[in-house]
Structure formats: C-alpha cells, structure tokens
C-alpha cells in the first residue's frame, strides 16, 4: 500500500470475492467471458484496500484464419480509490473505471517456430491505475518461440 511519499505493508487483510468464467464456441469463433467481484479490506479497521477495483470483466474472442490465431481481448476495471484514509493521508482520491482492448496474433512458421504479435491498449485509452501516474498508451510487442 502506498501513501504520499512512500510505501508501507498492511499487517493483515481479508480478500473476499467470486470469479466466474464461461467458455463457448459459435461456429469457428471461441468466446471466453470472465466476471469478477472482489471485496478487499484491511483487518485493522475494515477499510477497503486502495487500488482494488471491486468489479472486473474480461471478454476474449478467438479465431483461427489461415493458421493465424487471432485474439481480441476487452478488459473492464471498475472504479476504485487510490489511497486509504489513514495517519498518512486524510483525503481519498477516486479513480474512475476504465476499459482497454488488446489484439494478439500468433502464427506457426514451422512446427517448431511460432511468431507472436500483440497490440496492448489498441485504442490508446487514457487511464490511471495510480493517481497522477499516467499509464502507457498503445504498446506493441513482437516475440518468437522455438521448440526443439
């Protein structure tokens, strides 16, 4: 947990939640939906932990076209507070909910070599996971794996 100017550890916290996932296919498209709810609290005073969204959702759509595996991933994070009220700070800062979309593609060049590419935050969404700390915009990744 952070406070203005540094970090400190919580002695004890309680995390209660539920996560449900559903997988299904429609024709040649694979769908995966994950919904989560998390209630994270400090044991000392029952206050909600900072930077933990209660609601989260993820939808992943996958398909294969001419040996290209393509995934489109939508992720949603609910509103949360950046900090707790404590001896370190008496002001809570609310961070709004946000959503991102990623695109991933992989292609088996040979039976041993696979090339992968990913575009994270495809639509260059502006959001903060920490108050005052801007997250990266669109990011591009390229990797390969070779098995022998």
mmCIF file of N, CA and C in Angstrom:
data_model
loop_
_atom_site.group_PDB
_atom_site.id
_atom_site.type_symbol
_atom_site.label_atom_id
_atom_site.label_comp_id
_atom_site.label_asym_id
_atom_site.label_seq_id
_atom_site.Cartn_x
_atom_site.Cartn_y
_atom_site.Cartn_z
ATOM 1 N N UNK A 1 0.849 -1.171 0.000
ATOM 2 C CA UNK A 1 0.000 0.000 0.000
ATOM 3 C C UNK A 1 0.892 1.230 0.000
ATOM 4 N N UNK A 2 0.447 2.266 -0.658
ATOM 5 C CA UNK A 2 1.251 3.480 -0.722
ATOM 6 C C UNK A 2 0.566 4.610 0.030
ATOM 7 N N UNK A 3 1.332 5.549 0.433
ATOM 8 C CA UNK A 3 0.839 6.805 0.955
ATOM 9 C C UNK A 3 1.707 7.880 0.328
ATOM 10 N N UNK A 4 1.310 9.124 0.480
ATOM 11 C CA UNK A 4 2.069 10.190 -0.148
ATOM 12 C C UNK A 4 3.498 10.172 0.358
ATOM 13 N N UNK A 5 4.436 9.823 -0.515
ATOM 14 C CA UNK A 5 5.837 9.842 -0.153
ATOM 15 C C UNK A 5 6.450 8.493 0.160
ATOM 16 N N UNK A 6 5.695 7.384 0.102
ATOM 17 C CA UNK A 6 6.327 6.108 0.408
ATOM 18 C C UNK A 6 5.364 4.938 0.420
ATOM 19 N N UNK A 7 5.865 3.811 0.908
ATOM 20 C CA UNK A 7 5.108 2.570 0.956
ATOM 21 C C UNK A 7 5.063 2.050 2.388
ATOM 22 N N UNK A 8 4.052 1.256 2.689
ATOM 23 C CA UNK A 8 4.022 0.536 3.949
ATOM 24 C C UNK A 8 3.241 -0.756 3.730
ATOM 25 N N UNK A 9 3.491 -1.742 4.574
ATOM 26 C CA UNK A 9 2.811 -3.028 4.476
ATOM 27 C C UNK A 9 1.636 -3.074 5.438
ATOM 28 N N UNK A 10 0.559 -3.672 4.983
ATOM 29 C CA UNK A 10 -0.579 -3.920 5.851
ATOM 30 C C UNK A 10 -0.276 -5.177 6.653
ATOM 31 N N UNK A 11 -0.639 -5.189 7.934
ATOM 32 C CA UNK A 11 -0.383 -6.365 8.761
ATOM 33 C C UNK A 11 -1.281 -7.523 8.369
ATOM 34 N N UNK A 12 -2.550 -7.242 8.120
ATOM 35 C CA UNK A 12 -3.484 -8.306 7.765
ATOM 36 C C UNK A 12 -4.621 -7.726 6.932
ATOM 37 N N UNK A 13 -4.996 -8.450 5.902
ATOM 38 C CA UNK A 13 -6.105 -8.047 5.042
ATOM 39 C C UNK A 13 -6.995 -9.261 4.784
ATOM 40 N N UNK A 14 -8.218 -8.983 4.418
ATOM 41 C CA UNK A 14 -9.154 -10.044 4.059
ATOM 42 C C UNK A 14 -9.644 -9.781 2.652
ATOM 43 N N UNK A 15 -9.497 -10.784 1.805
ATOM 44 C CA UNK A 15 -9.978 -10.699 0.437
ATOM 45 C C UNK A 15 -11.139 -11.676 0.277
ATOM 46 N N UNK A 16 -12.285 -11.156 -0.108
ATOM 47 C CA UNK A 16 -13.451 -11.992 -0.367
ATOM 48 C C UNK A 16 -13.925 -11.665 -1.771
ATOM 49 N N UNK A 17 -14.246 -12.682 -2.524
ATOM 50 C CA UNK A 17 -14.709 -12.407 -3.869
ATOM 51 C C UNK A 17 -15.187 -13.643 -4.565
ATOM 52 N N UNK A 18 -15.572 -13.431 -5.786
ATOM 53 C CA UNK A 18 -16.042 -14.519 -6.630
ATOM 54 C C UNK A 18 -15.628 -14.211 -8.063
ATOM 55 N N UNK A 19 -15.293 -15.251 -8.796
ATOM 56 C CA UNK A 19 -14.959 -15.099 -10.206
ATOM 57 C C UNK A 19 -15.650 -16.216 -10.965
ATOM 58 N N UNK A 20 -16.290 -15.866 -12.048
ATOM 59 C CA UNK A 20 -16.991 -16.843 -12.880
ATOM 60 C C UNK A 20 -16.489 -16.725 -14.309
ATOM 61 N N UNK A 21 -16.238 -17.866 -14.924
ATOM 62 C CA UNK A 21 -15.751 -17.894 -16.304
ATOM 63 C C UNK A 21 -16.642 -18.804 -17.132
ATOM 64 N N UNK A 22 -16.959 -18.371 -18.332
ATOM 65 C CA UNK A 22 -17.736 -19.179 -19.275
ATOM 66 C C UNK A 22 -16.986 -19.240 -20.595
ATOM 67 N N UNK A 23 -16.893 -20.432 -21.157
ATOM 68 C CA UNK A 23 -16.283 -20.658 -22.470
ATOM 69 C C UNK A 23 -17.332 -21.266 -23.377
ATOM 70 N N UNK A 24 -17.404 -20.773 -24.609
ATOM 71 C CA UNK A 24 -18.305 -21.390 -25.572
ATOM 72 C C UNK A 24 -17.854 -21.033 -26.981
ATOM 73 N N UNK A 25 -18.309 -21.818 -27.932
ATOM 74 C CA UNK A 25 -17.978 -21.613 -29.340
ATOM 75 C C UNK A 25 -19.239 -21.311 -30.132
ATOM 76 N N UNK A 26 -19.094 -20.394 -31.094
ATOM 77 C CA UNK A 26 -20.142 -20.139 -32.070
ATOM 78 C C UNK A 26 -19.473 -20.260 -33.428
ATOM 79 N N UNK A 27 -19.835 -21.304 -34.131
ATOM 80 C CA UNK A 27 -19.200 -21.599 -35.416
ATOM 81 C C UNK A 27 -17.691 -21.731 -35.209
ATOM 82 N N UNK A 28 -16.885 -20.920 -35.851
ATOM 83 C CA UNK A 28 -15.428 -21.015 -35.744
ATOM 84 C C UNK A 28 -14.844 -20.002 -34.750
ATOM 85 N N UNK A 29 -15.684 -19.335 -33.984
ATOM 86 C CA UNK A 29 -15.229 -18.334 -33.024
ATOM 87 C C UNK A 29 -15.351 -18.881 -31.606
ATOM 88 N N UNK A 30 -14.260 -18.739 -30.825
ATOM 89 C CA UNK A 30 -14.257 -19.149 -29.425
ATOM 90 C C UNK A 30 -14.448 -17.910 -28.552
ATOM 91 N N UNK A 31 -15.303 -18.015 -27.560
ATOM 92 C CA UNK A 31 -15.598 -16.906 -26.656
ATOM 93 C C UNK A 31 -15.232 -17.317 -25.232
ATOM 94 N N UNK A 32 -14.659 -16.390 -24.488
ATOM 95 C CA UNK A 32 -14.418 -16.603 -23.065
ATOM 96 C C UNK A 32 -14.810 -15.330 -22.328
ATOM 97 N N UNK A 33 -15.688 -15.479 -21.354
ATOM 98 C CA UNK A 33 -16.158 -14.352 -20.561
ATOM 99 C C UNK A 33 -15.798 -14.618 -19.107
ATOM 100 N N UNK A 34 -15.176 -13.638 -18.461
ATOM 101 C CA UNK A 34 -14.820 -13.750 -17.050
ATOM 102 C C UNK A 34 -15.368 -12.533 -16.320
ATOM 103 N N UNK A 35 -16.109 -12.775 -15.253
ATOM 104 C CA UNK A 35 -16.646 -11.709 -14.419
ATOM 105 C C UNK A 35 -16.122 -11.909 -13.008
ATOM 106 N N UNK A 36 -15.676 -10.828 -12.381
ATOM 107 C CA UNK A 36 -15.140 -10.945 -11.037
ATOM 108 C C UNK A 36 -15.623 -9.849 -10.119
ATOM 109 N N UNK A 37 -15.755 -10.203 -8.852
ATOM 110 C CA UNK A 37 -16.105 -9.242 -7.807
ATOM 111 C C UNK A 37 -15.146 -9.490 -6.648
ATOM 112 N N UNK A 38 -14.506 -8.429 -6.148
ATOM 113 C CA UNK A 38 -13.527 -8.547 -5.073
ATOM 114 C C UNK A 38 -13.803 -7.503 -4.002
ATOM 115 N N UNK A 39 -13.886 -7.960 -2.761
ATOM 116 C CA UNK A 39 -14.012 -7.067 -1.616
ATOM 117 C C UNK A 39 -12.738 -7.235 -0.797
ATOM 118 N N UNK A 40 -11.821 -6.276 -0.905
ATOM 119 C CA UNK A 40 -10.520 -6.336 -0.235
ATOM 120 C C UNK A 40 -10.490 -5.290 0.872
ATOM 121 N N UNK A 41 -10.322 -5.745 2.119
ATOM 122 C CA UNK A 41 -10.368 -4.832 3.256
ATOM 123 C C UNK A 41 -9.234 -5.071 4.234
ATOM 124 N N UNK A 42 -8.832 -3.973 4.887
ATOM 125 C CA UNK A 42 -7.856 -4.078 5.975
ATOM 126 C C UNK A 42 -8.547 -4.685 7.183
ATOM 127 N N UNK A 43 -7.870 -5.604 7.863
ATOM 128 C CA UNK A 43 -8.444 -6.206 9.064
ATOM 129 C C UNK A 43 -8.494 -5.220 10.226
ATOM 130 N N UNK A 44 -7.557 -4.285 10.261
ATOM 131 C CA UNK A 44 -7.466 -3.374 11.398
ATOM 132 C C UNK A 44 -8.690 -2.467 11.543
ATOM 133 N N UNK A 45 -9.236 -1.980 10.417
ATOM 134 C CA UNK A 45 -10.362 -1.061 10.509
ATOM 135 C C UNK A 45 -11.479 -1.350 9.503
ATOM 136 N N UNK A 46 -11.317 -2.384 8.691
ATOM 137 C CA UNK A 46 -12.353 -2.752 7.730
ATOM 138 C C UNK A 46 -12.425 -1.867 6.503
ATOM 139 N N UNK A 47 -11.465 -0.965 6.336
ATOM 140 C CA UNK A 47 -11.479 -0.058 5.193
ATOM 141 C C UNK A 47 -11.051 -0.787 3.918
ATOM 142 N N UNK A 48 -11.660 -0.433 2.813
ATOM 143 C CA UNK A 48 -11.338 -1.022 1.518
ATOM 144 C C UNK A 48 -9.896 -0.721 1.143
ATOM 145 N N UNK A 49 -9.199 -1.719 0.630
ATOM 146 C CA UNK A 49 -7.812 -1.516 0.206
ATOM 147 C C UNK A 49 -7.752 -0.619 -1.020
ATOM 148 N N UNK A 50 -6.698 0.140 -1.106
ATOM 149 C CA UNK A 50 -6.508 1.063 -2.219
ATOM 150 C C UNK A 50 -6.235 0.320 -3.520
ATOM 151 N N UNK A 51 -6.640 0.931 -4.622
ATOM 152 C CA UNK A 51 -6.323 0.489 -5.987
ATOM 153 C C UNK A 51 -6.870 -0.883 -6.348
ATOM 154 N N UNK A 52 -7.883 -1.344 -5.651
ATOM 155 C CA UNK A 52 -8.505 -2.627 -5.970
ATOM 156 C C UNK A 52 -9.915 -2.365 -6.475
ATOM 157 N N UNK A 53 -10.150 -2.618 -7.735
ATOM 158 C CA UNK A 53 -11.494 -2.465 -8.290
ATOM 159 C C UNK A 53 -12.362 -3.618 -7.800
ATOM 160 N N UNK A 54 -13.560 -3.307 -7.375
ATOM 161 C CA UNK A 54 -14.464 -4.383 -6.957
ATOM 162 C C UNK A 54 -14.952 -5.182 -8.150
ATOM 163 N N UNK A 55 -15.252 -4.501 -9.231
ATOM 164 C CA UNK A 55 -15.780 -5.172 -10.405
ATOM 165 C C UNK A 55 -14.718 -5.264 -11.493
ATOM 166 N N UNK A 56 -14.618 -6.442 -12.092
ATOM 167 C CA UNK A 56 -13.734 -6.645 -13.239
ATOM 168 C C UNK A 56 -14.450 -7.557 -14.226
ATOM 169 N N UNK A 57 -14.193 -7.321 -15.491
ATOM 170 C CA UNK A 57 -14.777 -8.160 -16.530
ATOM 171 C C UNK A 57 -13.776 -8.312 -17.661
ATOM 172 N N UNK A 58 -13.824 -9.462 -18.304
ATOM 173 C CA UNK A 58 -12.937 -9.712 -19.443
ATOM 174 C C UNK A 58 -13.712 -10.532 -20.464
ATOM 175 N N UNK A 59 -13.601 -10.120 -21.717
ATOM 176 C CA UNK A 59 -14.200 -10.867 -22.822
ATOM 177 C C UNK A 59 -13.110 -11.114 -23.856
ATOM 178 N N UNK A 60 -12.892 -12.369 -24.174
ATOM 179 C CA UNK A 60 -11.863 -12.727 -25.154
ATOM 180 C C UNK A 60 -12.522 -13.489 -26.293
ATOM 181 N N UNK A 61 -12.286 -12.990 -27.488
ATOM 182 C CA UNK A 61 -12.813 -13.601 -28.698
ATOM 183 C C UNK A 61 -11.623 -14.163 -29.472
ATOM 184 N N UNK A 62 -11.667 -15.428 -29.806
ATOM 185 C CA UNK A 62 -10.555 -16.052 -30.514
ATOM 186 C C UNK A 62 -11.013 -16.790 -31.748
ATOM 187 N N UNK A 63 -10.187 -16.715 -32.792
ATOM 188 C CA UNK A 63 -10.485 -17.447 -34.014
ATOM 189 C C UNK A 63 -9.192 -17.748 -34.747
ATOM 190 N N UNK A 64 -9.260 -18.726 -35.624
ATOM 191 C CA UNK A 64 -8.115 -19.099 -36.443
ATOM 192 C C UNK A 64 -8.477 -18.882 -37.904
ATOM 193 N N UNK A 65 -7.629 -18.118 -38.595
ATOM 194 C CA UNK A 65 -7.828 -17.831 -40.012
ATOM 195 C C UNK A 65 -6.514 -18.112 -40.735
ATOM 196 N N UNK A 66 -6.511 -19.089 -41.633
ATOM 197 C CA UNK A 66 -5.309 -19.470 -42.382
ATOM 198 C C UNK A 66 -4.096 -19.668 -41.462
ATOM 199 N N UNK A 67 -4.257 -20.449 -40.423
ATOM 200 C CA UNK A 67 -3.220 -20.777 -39.430
ATOM 201 C C UNK A 67 -2.836 -19.607 -38.525
ATOM 202 N N UNK A 68 -3.431 -18.444 -38.688
ATOM 203 C CA UNK A 68 -3.213 -17.326 -37.773
ATOM 204 C C UNK A 68 -4.213 -17.452 -36.626
ATOM 205 N N UNK A 69 -3.709 -17.513 -35.395
ATOM 206 C CA UNK A 69 -4.577 -17.474 -34.217
ATOM 207 C C UNK A 69 -4.730 -16.014 -33.812
ATOM 208 N N UNK A 70 -5.972 -15.541 -33.799
ATOM 209 C CA UNK A 70 -6.259 -14.137 -33.537
ATOM 210 C C UNK A 70 -7.122 -14.035 -32.283
ATOM 211 N N UNK A 71 -6.723 -13.167 -31.369
ATOM 212 C CA UNK A 71 -7.493 -12.921 -30.152
ATOM 213 C C UNK A 71 -7.745 -11.429 -30.003
ATOM 214 N N UNK A 72 -8.983 -11.089 -29.680
ATOM 215 C CA UNK A 72 -9.350 -9.726 -29.324
ATOM 216 C C UNK A 72 -9.795 -9.796 -27.873
ATOM 217 N N UNK A 73 -9.180 -8.973 -27.012
ATOM 218 C CA UNK A 73 -9.429 -9.046 -25.572
ATOM 219 C C UNK A 73 -9.920 -7.696 -25.069
ATOM 220 N N UNK A 74 -11.104 -7.686 -24.487
ATOM 221 C CA UNK A 74 -11.669 -6.495 -23.860
ATOM 222 C C UNK A 74 -11.590 -6.694 -22.349
ATOM 223 N N UNK A 75 -11.073 -5.691 -21.623
ATOM 224 C CA UNK A 75 -10.992 -5.768 -20.166
ATOM 225 C C UNK A 75 -11.603 -4.514 -19.543
ATOM 226 N N UNK A 76 -12.376 -4.735 -18.500
ATOM 227 C CA UNK A 76 -13.025 -3.644 -17.773
ATOM 228 C C UNK A 76 -12.602 -3.718 -16.305
ATOM 229 N N UNK A 77 -12.252 -2.561 -15.726
ATOM 230 C CA UNK A 77 -11.924 -2.443 -14.313
ATOM 231 C C UNK A 77 -12.815 -1.357 -13.723
ATOM 232 N N UNK A 78 -13.518 -1.663 -12.660
ATOM 233 C CA UNK A 78 -14.425 -0.707 -12.036
ATOM 234 C C UNK A 78 -13.692 0.395 -11.297
ATOM 235 N N UNK A 79 -14.473 1.353 -10.820
ATOM 236 C CA UNK A 79 -13.886 2.475 -10.071
ATOM 237 C C UNK A 79 -13.215 1.942 -8.807
ATOM 238 N N UNK A 80 -12.260 2.701 -8.294
ATOM 239 C CA UNK A 80 -11.551 2.324 -7.076
ATOM 240 C C UNK A 80 -10.944 3.584 -6.482
ATOM 241 N N UNK A 81 -10.450 3.446 -5.269
ATOM 242 C CA UNK A 81 -9.802 4.563 -4.596
ATOM 243 C C UNK A 81 -8.296 4.378 -4.662
ATOM 244 N N UNK A 82 -7.585 5.475 -4.862
ATOM 245 C CA UNK A 82 -6.133 5.405 -4.992
ATOM 246 C C UNK A 82 -5.446 5.200 -3.650
ATOM 247 N N UNK A 83 -6.028 5.715 -2.580
ATOM 248 C CA UNK A 83 -5.393 5.602 -1.271
ATOM 249 C C UNK A 83 -6.453 5.434 -0.200
ATOM 250 N N UNK A 84 -6.022 4.919 0.934
ATOM 251 C CA UNK A 84 -6.896 4.798 2.090
ATOM 252 C C UNK A 84 -6.776 6.055 2.928
ATOM 253 N N UNK A 85 -7.793 6.302 3.738
ATOM 254 C CA UNK A 85 -7.635 7.334 4.748
ATOM 255 C C UNK A 85 -6.875 6.677 5.894
ATOM 256 N N UNK A 86 -5.875 7.338 6.381
ATOM 257 C CA UNK A 86 -5.035 6.773 7.437
ATOM 258 C C UNK A 86 -4.252 7.895 8.093
ATOM 259 N N UNK A 87 -3.312 7.502 8.933
ATOM 260 C CA UNK A 87 -2.456 8.522 9.534
ATOM 261 C C UNK A 87 -1.580 9.194 8.490
ATOM 262 N N UNK A 88 -1.470 8.610 7.292
ATOM 263 C CA UNK A 88 -0.615 9.169 6.248
ATOM 264 C C UNK A 88 -1.356 10.150 5.342
ATOM 265 N N UNK A 89 -2.668 9.977 5.197
ATOM 266 C CA UNK A 89 -3.427 10.856 4.314
ATOM 267 C C UNK A 89 -4.889 10.832 4.733
ATOM 268 N N UNK A 90 -5.533 11.979 4.748
ATOM 269 C CA UNK A 90 -6.939 12.028 5.129
ATOM 270 C C UNK A 90 -7.842 12.220 3.917
ATOM 271 N N UNK A 91 -7.267 12.290 2.734
ATOM 272 C CA UNK A 91 -8.035 12.529 1.517
ATOM 273 C C UNK A 91 -8.027 11.275 0.652
ATOM 274 N N UNK A 92 -9.214 10.806 0.300
ATOM 275 C CA UNK A 92 -9.294 9.681 -0.630
ATOM 276 C C UNK A 92 -9.469 10.225 -2.038
ATOM 277 N N UNK A 93 -8.739 9.635 -2.969
ATOM 278 C CA UNK A 93 -8.859 10.033 -4.372
ATOM 279 C C UNK A 93 -9.532 8.903 -5.129
ATOM 280 N N UNK A 94 -10.636 9.211 -5.776
ATOM 281 C CA UNK A 94 -11.385 8.219 -6.521
ATOM 282 C C UNK A 94 -10.866 8.161 -7.949
ATOM 283 N N UNK A 95 -10.555 6.962 -8.408
ATOM 284 C CA UNK A 95 -10.143 6.759 -9.787
ATOM 285 C C UNK A 95 -11.316 6.164 -10.554
ATOM 286 N N UNK A 96 -11.615 6.672 -11.737
ATOM 287 C CA UNK A 96 -12.769 6.168 -12.483
ATOM 288 C C UNK A 96 -12.507 4.789 -13.077
ATOM 289 N N UNK A 97 -13.573 4.147 -13.475
ATOM 290 C CA UNK A 97 -13.454 2.864 -14.163
ATOM 291 C C UNK A 97 -12.828 3.088 -15.538
ATOM 292 N N UNK A 98 -12.304 2.018 -16.106
ATOM 293 C CA UNK A 98 -11.738 2.125 -17.451
ATOM 294 C C UNK A 98 -11.790 0.771 -18.147
ATOM 295 N N UNK A 99 -11.667 0.816 -19.459
ATOM 296 C CA UNK A 99 -11.670 -0.380 -20.286
ATOM 297 C C UNK A 99 -10.539 -0.286 -21.300
ATOM 298 N N UNK A 100 -9.986 -1.432 -21.659
ATOM 299 C CA UNK A 100 -8.969 -1.483 -22.706
ATOM 300 C C UNK A 100 -9.288 -2.628 -23.659
ATOM 301 N N UNK A 101 -8.746 -2.518 -24.859
ATOM 302 C CA UNK A 101 -8.868 -3.576 -25.863
ATOM 303 C C UNK A 101 -7.469 -3.920 -26.347
ATOM 304 N N UNK A 102 -7.168 -5.208 -26.382
ATOM 305 C CA UNK A 102 -5.887 -5.699 -26.893
ATOM 306 C C UNK A 102 -6.149 -6.591 -28.102
ATOM 307 N N UNK A 103 -5.163 -6.674 -28.969
ATOM 308 C CA UNK A 103 -5.228 -7.542 -30.140
ATOM 309 C C UNK A 103 -3.962 -8.390 -30.159
ATOM 310 N N UNK A 104 -4.124 -9.704 -30.293
ATOM 311 C CA UNK A 104 -2.972 -10.606 -30.314
ATOM 312 C C UNK A 104 -3.098 -11.558 -31.500
ATOM 313 N N UNK A 105 -1.966 -11.813 -32.149
ATOM 314 C CA UNK A 105 -1.927 -12.716 -33.303
ATOM 315 C C UNK A 105 -0.704 -13.615 -33.164
ATOM 316 N N UNK A 106 -0.877 -14.898 -33.450
ATOM 317 C CA UNK A 106 0.267 -15.812 -33.484
ATOM 318 C C UNK A 106 0.195 -16.647 -34.757
ATOM 319 N N UNK A 107 1.362 -17.028 -35.237
ATOM 320 C CA UNK A 107 1.441 -17.800 -36.481
ATOM 321 C C UNK A 107 2.567 -18.829 -36.356
ATOM 322 N N UNK A 108 2.240 -20.119 -36.580
ATOM 323 C CA UNK A 108 3.287 -21.149 -36.558
ATOM 324 C C UNK A 108 4.035 -21.169 -37.894
ATOM 325 N N UNK A 109 5.209 -20.581 -37.931
ATOM 326 C CA UNK A 109 6.001 -20.527 -39.158
ATOM 327 C C UNK A 109 6.411 -21.937 -39.576
ATOM 328 N N UNK A 110 6.852 -22.706 -38.603
ATOM 329 C CA UNK A 110 7.149 -24.129 -38.798
ATOM 330 C C UNK A 110 6.563 -24.873 -37.600
ATOM 331 N N UNK A 111 6.742 -26.184 -37.552
ATOM 332 C CA UNK A 111 6.239 -26.938 -36.403
ATOM 333 C C UNK A 111 7.008 -26.594 -35.133
ATOM 334 N N UNK A 112 8.157 -25.957 -35.270
ATOM 335 C CA UNK A 112 8.980 -25.610 -34.111
ATOM 336 C C UNK A 112 9.031 -24.106 -33.817
ATOM 337 N N UNK A 113 8.759 -23.276 -34.807
ATOM 338 C CA UNK A 113 8.880 -21.823 -34.660
ATOM 339 C C UNK A 113 7.514 -21.152 -34.756
ATOM 340 N N UNK A 114 7.183 -20.387 -33.701
ATOM 341 C CA UNK A 114 5.938 -19.619 -33.676
ATOM 342 C C UNK A 114 6.265 -18.153 -33.447
ATOM 343 N N UNK A 115 5.650 -17.287 -34.238
ATOM 344 C CA UNK A 115 5.827 -15.840 -34.111
ATOM 345 C C UNK A 115 4.535 -15.257 -33.549
ATOM 346 N N UNK A 116 4.674 -14.328 -32.582
ATOM 347 C CA UNK A 116 3.519 -13.714 -31.942
ATOM 348 C C UNK A 116 3.657 -12.191 -31.959
ATOM 349 N N UNK A 117 2.530 -11.537 -32.112
ATOM 350 C CA UNK A 117 2.477 -10.087 -32.021
ATOM 351 C C UNK A 117 1.291 -9.687 -31.172
ATOM 352 N N UNK A 118 1.433 -8.576 -30.481
ATOM 353 C CA UNK A 118 0.333 -8.092 -29.635
ATOM 354 C C UNK A 118 0.339 -6.577 -29.628
ATOM 355 N N UNK A 119 -0.844 -6.011 -29.692
ATOM 356 C CA UNK A 119 -1.028 -4.579 -29.521
ATOM 357 C C UNK A 119 -1.856 -4.405 -28.253
ATOM 358 N N UNK A 120 -1.255 -3.840 -27.233
ATOM 359 C CA UNK A 120 -1.934 -3.593 -25.965
ATOM 360 C C UNK A 120 -2.507 -2.182 -25.972
ATOM 361 N N UNK A 121 -3.704 -2.044 -25.442
ATOM 362 C CA UNK A 121 -4.395 -0.748 -25.407
ATOM 363 C C UNK A 121 -4.554 -0.218 -26.837
ATOM 364 N N UNK A 122 -5.169 -1.037 -27.648
ATOM 365 C CA UNK A 122 -5.318 -0.789 -29.088
ATOM 366 C C UNK A 122 -5.846 0.606 -29.412
ATOM 367 N N UNK A 123 -6.796 1.105 -28.637
ATOM 368 C CA UNK A 123 -7.412 2.394 -28.940
ATOM 369 C C UNK A 123 -6.803 3.550 -28.134
ATOM 370 N N UNK A 124 -5.624 3.321 -27.555
ATOM 371 C CA UNK A 124 -4.864 4.360 -26.856
ATOM 372 C C UNK A 124 -5.693 5.045 -25.773
ATOM 373 N N UNK A 125 -6.365 4.243 -24.945
ATOM 374 C CA UNK A 125 -7.206 4.757 -23.862
ATOM 375 C C UNK A 125 -6.343 5.417 -22.786
ATOM 376 N N UNK A 126 -6.717 6.623 -22.372
ATOM 377 C CA UNK A 126 -6.049 7.306 -21.265
ATOM 378 C C UNK A 126 -6.710 6.868 -19.960
ATOM 379 N N UNK A 127 -5.923 6.341 -19.030
ATOM 380 C CA UNK A 127 -6.435 5.943 -17.728
ATOM 381 C C UNK A 127 -5.291 5.952 -16.722
ATOM 382 N N UNK A 128 -5.649 5.885 -15.445
ATOM 383 C CA UNK A 128 -4.659 5.853 -14.383
ATOM 384 C C UNK A 128 -4.940 4.668 -13.466
ATOM 385 N N UNK A 129 -3.905 3.911 -13.129
ATOM 386 C CA UNK A 129 -4.033 2.887 -12.103
ATOM 387 C C UNK A 129 -3.552 3.429 -10.767
ATOM 388 N N UNK A 130 -2.813 4.529 -10.812
ATOM 389 C CA UNK A 130 -2.327 5.255 -9.644
ATOM 390 C C UNK A 130 -2.590 6.733 -9.909
ATOM 391 N N UNK A 131 -3.125 7.439 -8.929
ATOM 392 C CA UNK A 131 -3.434 8.849 -9.111
ATOM 393 C C UNK A 131 -2.186 9.633 -9.527
ATOM 394 N N UNK A 132 -2.309 10.399 -10.610
ATOM 395 C CA UNK A 132 -1.217 11.245 -11.073
ATOM 396 C C UNK A 132 -0.149 10.528 -11.879
ATOM 397 N N UNK A 133 -0.305 9.233 -12.093
ATOM 398 C CA UNK A 133 0.703 8.451 -12.824
ATOM 399 C C UNK A 133 0.054 7.927 -14.096
ATOM 400 N N UNK A 134 0.356 8.550 -15.198
ATOM 401 C CA UNK A 134 -0.234 8.178 -16.475
ATOM 402 C C UNK A 134 0.317 6.835 -16.946
ATOM 403 N N UNK A 135 -0.548 5.984 -17.409
ATOM 404 C CA UNK A 135 -0.142 4.680 -17.929
ATOM 405 C C UNK A 135 0.296 4.814 -19.382
ATOM 406 N N UNK A 136 1.022 3.823 -19.895
ATOM 407 C CA UNK A 136 1.450 3.896 -21.297
ATOM 408 C C UNK A 136 0.249 3.932 -22.241
ATOM 409 N N UNK A 137 0.466 4.485 -23.393
ATOM 410 C CA UNK A 137 -0.563 4.459 -24.431
ATOM 411 C C UNK A 137 -0.543 3.105 -25.121
ATOM 412 N N UNK A 138 -0.739 3.102 -26.400
ATOM 413 C CA UNK A 138 -0.696 1.861 -27.158
ATOM 414 C C UNK A 138 0.720 1.299 -27.136
ATOM 415 N N UNK A 139 0.828 -0.010 -26.879
ATOM 416 C CA UNK A 139 2.129 -0.683 -26.832
ATOM 417 C C UNK A 139 2.133 -1.820 -27.850
ATOM 418 N N UNK A 140 3.293 -2.061 -28.453
ATOM 419 C CA UNK A 140 3.444 -3.088 -29.475
ATOM 420 C C UNK A 140 4.470 -4.113 -29.018
ATOM 421 N N UNK A 141 4.144 -5.389 -29.178
ATOM 422 C CA UNK A 141 5.043 -6.470 -28.780
ATOM 423 C C UNK A 141 5.199 -7.448 -29.939
ATOM 424 N N UNK A 142 6.393 -7.961 -30.107
ATOM 425 C CA UNK A 142 6.677 -8.983 -31.107
ATOM 426 C C UNK A 142 7.600 -9.995 -30.451
ATOM 427 N N UNK A 143 7.256 -11.271 -30.556
ATOM 428 C CA UNK A 143 8.100 -12.320 -29.957
ATOM 429 C C UNK A 143 8.055 -13.566 -30.826
ATOM 430 N N UNK A 144 9.003 -14.444 -30.566
ATOM 431 C CA UNK A 144 9.048 -15.720 -31.269
ATOM 432 C C UNK A 144 9.466 -16.790 -30.275
ATOM 433 N N UNK A 145 9.000 -17.987 -30.498
ATOM 434 C CA UNK A 145 9.435 -19.107 -29.669
ATOM 435 C C UNK A 145 9.825 -20.264 -30.590
ATOM 436 N N UNK A 146 10.874 -20.930 -30.174
ATOM 437 C CA UNK A 146 11.389 -22.058 -30.941
ATOM 438 C C UNK A 146 11.472 -23.263 -30.005
ATOM 439 N N UNK A 147 10.856 -24.353 -30.400
ATOM 440 C CA UNK A 147 10.860 -25.576 -29.597
ATOM 441 C C UNK A 147 11.689 -26.639 -30.288
ATOM 442 N N UNK A 148 12.493 -27.328 -29.501
ATOM 443 C CA UNK A 148 13.287 -28.424 -30.080
ATOM 444 C C UNK A 148 13.362 -29.577 -29.113
#
